[in-house]
Short mmCIF file of C-alpha atoms in Angstrom, two decimals:
data_model
loop_
_atom_site.label_atom_id
_atom_site.label_comp_id
_atom_site.label_asym_id
_atom_site.label_seq_id
_atom_site.Cartn_x
_atom_site.Cartn_y
_atom_site.Cartn_z
CA MET O 1 -16.68 84.87 20.86
CA VAL O 2 -16.53 82.12 23.49
CA ASP O 3 -19.36 80.24 21.80
CA GLY O 4 -17.53 80.48 18.49
CA ILE O 5 -14.34 79.05 19.96
CA GLY O 6 -16.31 76.33 21.67
CA ASN O 7 -18.08 75.40 18.48
CA ARG O 8 -14.79 75.29 16.58
CA SER O 9 -13.25 73.08 19.30
CA VAL O 10 -16.17 70.67 19.09
CA ALA O 11 -15.88 70.62 15.30
CA VAL O 12 -12.13 69.92 15.46
CA ALA O 13 -12.65 67.18 18.03
CA GLY O 14 -15.38 65.64 15.90
CA ALA O 15 -13.18 65.70 12.84
CA ALA O 16 -10.35 64.05 14.78
CA VAL O 17 -12.67 61.28 15.97
CA ALA O 18 -13.88 60.78 12.39
CA VAL O 19 -10.30 60.48 11.11
CA VAL O 20 -9.41 57.97 13.83
CA GLY O 21 -12.56 56.02 13.09
CA LEU O 22 -11.81 55.97 9.38
CA ALA O 23 -8.27 54.82 10.02
CA PHE O 24 -9.58 52.03 12.25
CA LEU O 25 -12.06 50.90 9.61
CA LEU O 26 -9.39 50.90 6.91
CA THR O 27 -7.11 48.82 9.13
CA PHE O 28 -10.00 46.52 10.01
CA PHE O 29 -10.94 45.81 6.40
CA THR O 30 -7.31 45.49 5.32
CA ILE O 31 -6.76 42.80 7.94
CA ALA O 32 -10.02 41.15 6.89
CA ARG O 33 -8.85 41.07 3.28
CA ASP O 34 -5.41 39.74 4.23
CA THR O 35 -6.96 37.12 6.48
CA ARG O 36 -9.22 35.86 3.68
CA VAL O 37 -6.34 35.83 1.18
CA SER O 38 -4.09 34.04 3.66
CA SER O 39 -6.76 31.46 4.41
CA SER O 40 -7.41 30.74 0.75
CA ALA O 41 -3.77 29.94 0.04
CA SER O 42 -2.35 26.47 0.49
CA SER O 43 -0.95 25.90 3.95
CA THR O 44 1.80 23.70 2.59
CA GLU O 45 3.42 26.82 1.17
CA MET O 46 4.58 27.63 4.70
CA GLY O 47 6.04 24.18 5.29
CA THR O 48 8.97 22.11 4.16
CA GLU O 49 8.95 19.92 1.09
CA LYS O 50 8.25 16.21 1.14
CA GLY O 51 11.42 14.27 1.86
CA SER O 52 13.03 17.08 3.83
CA ARG O 53 14.51 16.42 7.28
CA ILE O 54 14.66 20.08 8.30
CA VAL O 55 11.74 19.89 10.72
CA ALA O 56 13.00 16.67 12.33
CA ALA O 57 16.44 18.21 12.83
CA ALA O 58 14.96 21.38 14.35
CA ILE O 59 12.79 19.67 16.99
CA LYS O 60 14.45 16.27 17.56
CA ASP O 61 16.01 17.19 20.92
CA ILE O 62 12.95 18.92 22.38
CA GLN O 63 11.59 17.24 25.49
CA VAL O 64 7.84 16.96 25.98
CA GLU O 65 5.93 15.86 29.06
CA LYS O 66 3.99 12.64 28.62
CA ILE O 67 0.29 12.59 29.52
CA HIS O 68 -0.55 9.37 27.66
CA GLY O 69 1.98 7.27 25.79
CA PRO O 70 4.13 4.14 25.84
CA GLY O 71 6.91 3.56 28.34
CA ASP O 72 7.52 4.68 31.91
CA ALA O 73 9.42 7.92 31.29
CA ALA O 74 7.71 11.12 32.43
CA SER O 75 9.11 13.03 29.45
CA VAL O 76 10.52 12.02 26.08
CA ASN O 77 12.52 13.42 23.20
CA ILE O 78 10.37 14.19 20.17
CA SER O 79 12.81 12.24 17.98
CA SER O 80 11.60 9.05 19.69
CA PHE O 81 8.26 9.45 17.90
CA TRP O 82 9.74 8.61 14.50
CA GLU O 83 12.73 6.54 15.59
CA HIS O 84 11.15 3.17 14.86
CA GLN O 85 7.99 3.96 12.86
CA PRO O 86 6.11 6.71 11.04
CA VAL O 87 4.09 9.18 13.09
CA VAL O 88 1.33 11.76 12.72
CA ILE O 89 2.11 14.67 15.05
CA HIS O 90 -0.78 17.02 15.68
CA VAL O 91 0.25 20.25 17.46
CA LEU O 92 -2.93 21.45 19.13
CA ARG O 93 -3.75 25.12 19.57
CA ARG O 94 -5.65 25.03 22.84
CA PHE O 95 -7.41 22.32 24.86
CA GLY O 96 -10.52 24.46 25.40
CA CYS O 97 -10.92 25.48 21.75
CA GLN O 98 -14.17 24.27 20.18
CA LEU O 99 -12.62 23.84 16.75
CA CYS O 100 -9.54 22.11 18.20
CA ARG O 101 -11.74 19.61 20.02
CA GLY O 102 -13.79 18.98 16.90
CA ASN O 103 -10.68 18.49 14.78
CA ALA O 104 -9.23 16.16 17.42
CA VAL O 105 -12.30 13.95 17.10
CA VAL O 106 -12.02 13.91 13.30
CA MET O 107 -8.32 13.08 13.38
CA SER O 108 -8.80 10.39 16.03
CA ARG O 109 -11.05 8.46 13.65
CA MET O 110 -7.88 7.46 11.76
CA LEU O 111 -6.36 5.74 14.81
CA PRO O 112 -7.50 2.15 14.07
CA GLN O 113 -6.11 2.36 10.53
CA LEU O 114 -2.88 3.94 11.75
CA GLU O 115 -2.37 1.37 14.49
CA ALA O 116 -3.03 -1.45 12.02
CA ASN O 117 -0.10 -0.11 9.98
CA ASN O 118 2.24 0.49 12.94
CA ILE O 119 1.91 4.30 12.76
CA ARG O 120 1.72 6.45 15.88
CA LEU O 121 -0.79 9.26 16.40
CA VAL O 122 0.65 11.92 18.71
CA GLY O 123 -1.03 15.06 20.00
CA ILE O 124 1.02 17.85 21.58
CA GLY O 125 -0.52 20.67 23.61
CA ILE O 126 1.20 23.90 24.63
CA GLU O 127 -0.02 24.03 28.26
CA LYS O 128 -2.01 22.01 30.79
CA LEU O 129 -4.76 24.59 31.11
CA GLY O 130 -7.99 22.86 30.08
CA LEU O 131 -6.37 19.42 29.90
CA GLU O 132 -8.71 17.80 32.45
CA GLU O 133 -11.84 18.88 30.58
CA PHE O 134 -10.26 17.87 27.26
CA GLU O 135 -9.60 14.41 28.65
CA GLU O 136 -13.06 14.08 30.14
CA GLY O 137 -14.56 14.85 26.73
CA ARG O 138 -12.45 12.06 25.15
CA TYR O 139 -11.86 14.16 22.07
CA TRP O 140 -8.41 12.71 21.39
CA LYS O 141 -7.66 8.98 21.09
CA GLY O 142 -3.94 9.06 20.40
CA GLU O 143 -0.90 9.64 22.57
CA LEU O 144 -0.79 13.02 24.31
CA TYR O 145 2.11 15.23 25.41
CA ILE O 146 2.73 18.81 26.60
CA ASP O 147 5.37 21.12 25.10
CA HIS O 148 5.95 23.53 27.98
CA GLY O 149 7.22 26.91 26.78
CA LYS O 150 6.14 26.32 23.16
CA LYS O 151 9.59 25.07 22.19
CA ILE O 152 8.27 23.49 18.99
CA HIS O 153 6.59 26.73 17.96
CA LYS O 154 9.78 28.69 18.55
CA ALA O 155 11.98 26.20 16.70
CA LEU O 156 9.65 26.09 13.68
CA GLU O 157 8.40 29.69 13.92
CA LEU O 158 4.77 28.61 14.05
CA LYS O 159 2.56 31.65 13.67
CA SER O 160 0.82 33.49 16.49
CA VAL O 161 -1.78 36.02 15.33
CA SER O 162 -2.55 39.47 16.73
CA ILE O 163 -5.65 40.17 18.80
CA VAL O 164 -7.21 42.06 15.89
CA SER O 165 -6.46 39.22 13.47
CA ALA O 166 -7.90 36.71 15.93
CA LEU O 167 -11.12 38.72 16.16
CA MET O 168 -11.27 39.00 12.39
CA MET O 169 -10.90 35.23 12.03
CA ILE O 170 -13.78 34.68 14.45
CA PHE O 171 -16.17 37.23 12.98
CA ALA O 172 -15.15 37.70 9.33
CA ASN O 173 -13.43 34.51 8.17
CA LYS O 174 -15.92 32.28 6.35
CA ALA O 175 -13.94 29.08 6.89
CA VAL O 176 -13.75 29.67 10.64
CA LYS O 177 -17.44 30.57 10.85
CA ASP O 178 -18.39 27.46 8.85
CA ALA O 179 -16.23 25.23 11.04
CA ALA O 180 -17.74 26.76 14.17
CA GLN O 181 -21.22 26.03 12.84
CA LYS O 182 -20.32 22.42 12.07
CA THR O 183 -18.89 21.92 15.57
CA LYS O 184 -21.62 23.92 17.33
CA ASP O 185 -22.55 20.92 19.50
CA THR O 186 -18.96 20.62 20.73
CA PRO O 187 -18.50 22.59 23.97
CA GLY O 188 -15.58 24.99 24.23
CA ASN O 189 -14.21 27.98 26.10
CA PHE O 190 -11.78 30.86 25.64
CA LYS O 191 -9.25 29.87 28.30
CA GLY O 192 -5.57 29.77 27.41
CA ASP O 193 -3.47 31.10 24.56
CA GLY O 194 -6.09 31.80 21.91
CA ARG O 195 -3.77 33.46 19.38
CA GLN O 196 -1.30 30.65 18.77
CA LEU O 197 -1.80 28.57 15.63
CA GLY O 198 -0.91 24.91 15.38
CA ALA O 199 0.35 22.42 12.82
CA THR O 200 0.24 18.80 11.72
CA PHE O 201 3.31 16.88 10.63
CA VAL O 202 3.40 13.43 9.06
CA VAL O 203 6.91 12.11 9.56
CA GLY O 204 8.33 8.90 8.18
CA LYS O 205 10.57 6.52 10.07
CA GLY O 206 13.91 8.22 10.62
CA GLY O 207 12.60 11.78 10.31
CA GLU O 208 11.68 12.19 6.64
CA MET O 209 8.89 14.74 6.15
CA LEU O 210 5.83 13.31 4.42
CA LEU O 211 3.40 16.17 5.08
CA ASP O 212 4.06 19.58 6.65
CA PHE O 213 0.81 21.44 7.31
CA ARG O 214 0.84 24.72 9.26
CA GLN O 215 -2.32 26.56 10.18
CA ARG O 216 -3.12 29.96 8.67
CA ASP O 217 -6.37 30.37 10.59
CA PHE O 218 -8.28 28.66 13.40
CA ALA O 219 -10.20 26.33 11.04
CA ASP O 220 -7.22 25.32 8.92
CA GLN O 221 -6.60 21.56 9.14
CA PRO O 222 -5.20 18.92 6.79
CA SER O 223 -7.82 16.57 5.40
CA THR O 224 -7.91 12.97 6.51
CA VAL O 225 -7.36 12.00 2.89
CA SER O 226 -4.17 14.08 2.64
CA ILE O 227 -2.75 12.48 5.78
CA LEU O 228 -3.54 8.93 4.68
CA ASP O 229 -2.24 9.61 1.17
CA ALA O 230 1.02 10.98 2.61
CA LEU O 231 1.42 7.70 4.50
CA GLY O 232 0.58 5.63 1.44
CA LEU O 233 -2.58 4.25 3.07
CA ASP O 234 -5.98 3.59 1.52
CA SER O 235 -8.24 6.65 1.79
CA SER O 236 -11.12 5.33 -0.32
CA ASP O 237 -13.33 4.76 2.73
CA VAL O 238 -13.11 8.40 3.80
CA LYS O 239 -16.48 9.78 2.70
CA GLU O 240 -17.05 12.97 4.64
CA GLU O 241 -15.06 15.23 6.91
CA ARG O 242 -16.64 17.72 9.27
CA ALA O 243 -19.98 16.95 7.62
CA ALA O 244 -21.52 16.30 11.02
CA PRO O 245 -20.89 17.86 14.42
CA ALA O 246 -17.53 16.62 15.66
CA VAL O 247 -18.61 15.17 18.99
CA CYS O 248 -17.13 12.13 20.64
CA THR O 249 -19.89 9.52 21.01
CA ASP O 250 -17.97 6.47 22.17
#
């Protein structure tokens, strides 16, 4: 009798574990499917239309700490970035992120052309963690600021993914895996807020939106061509993007 009860208890426990496991797998593959679908869609669907001033109005009074930039002030209003000239604002995910560093190198290659046309290139991080190593690697050539407390993200509702979704992006998202392979020679770490996604905004003088690009996954970035086209600049010399390891060599 006791053995029978024990066997039934083991069977019930085994069935319960199987059900939980099945539920986990269903959730896992559902997230994987949603992540792939999300990544395949155009990121501009999340943003504002060209010509809109909604983003500028939402973040214009936010103060960011200056790491590198013009003037003597320790912090500035974001509205100063587009007050006198157009600007490319790149909201970085994390200073230690391998893909973020690689993308920073790619985006920095535009700086000479932007400067020649009186256009600012501004990077904004969400915390100082990893800043020293980021600077030592010279991944970013533009101005650099810190948005303490993620005020931009809150004002614009920039997406932060769940732990499960983050893991799925790393292990099951083809775009992320491809980008990681292409930046494999770029060192990185997992320090900091690894679940927050970033964005890139091209803003005309006075606050008019020219390009609103919000990440859907860790590899999601606007092309150099799309940024230059939004600014009305020549993009014919842009031959390849992320075709080689994104490592700073100068």
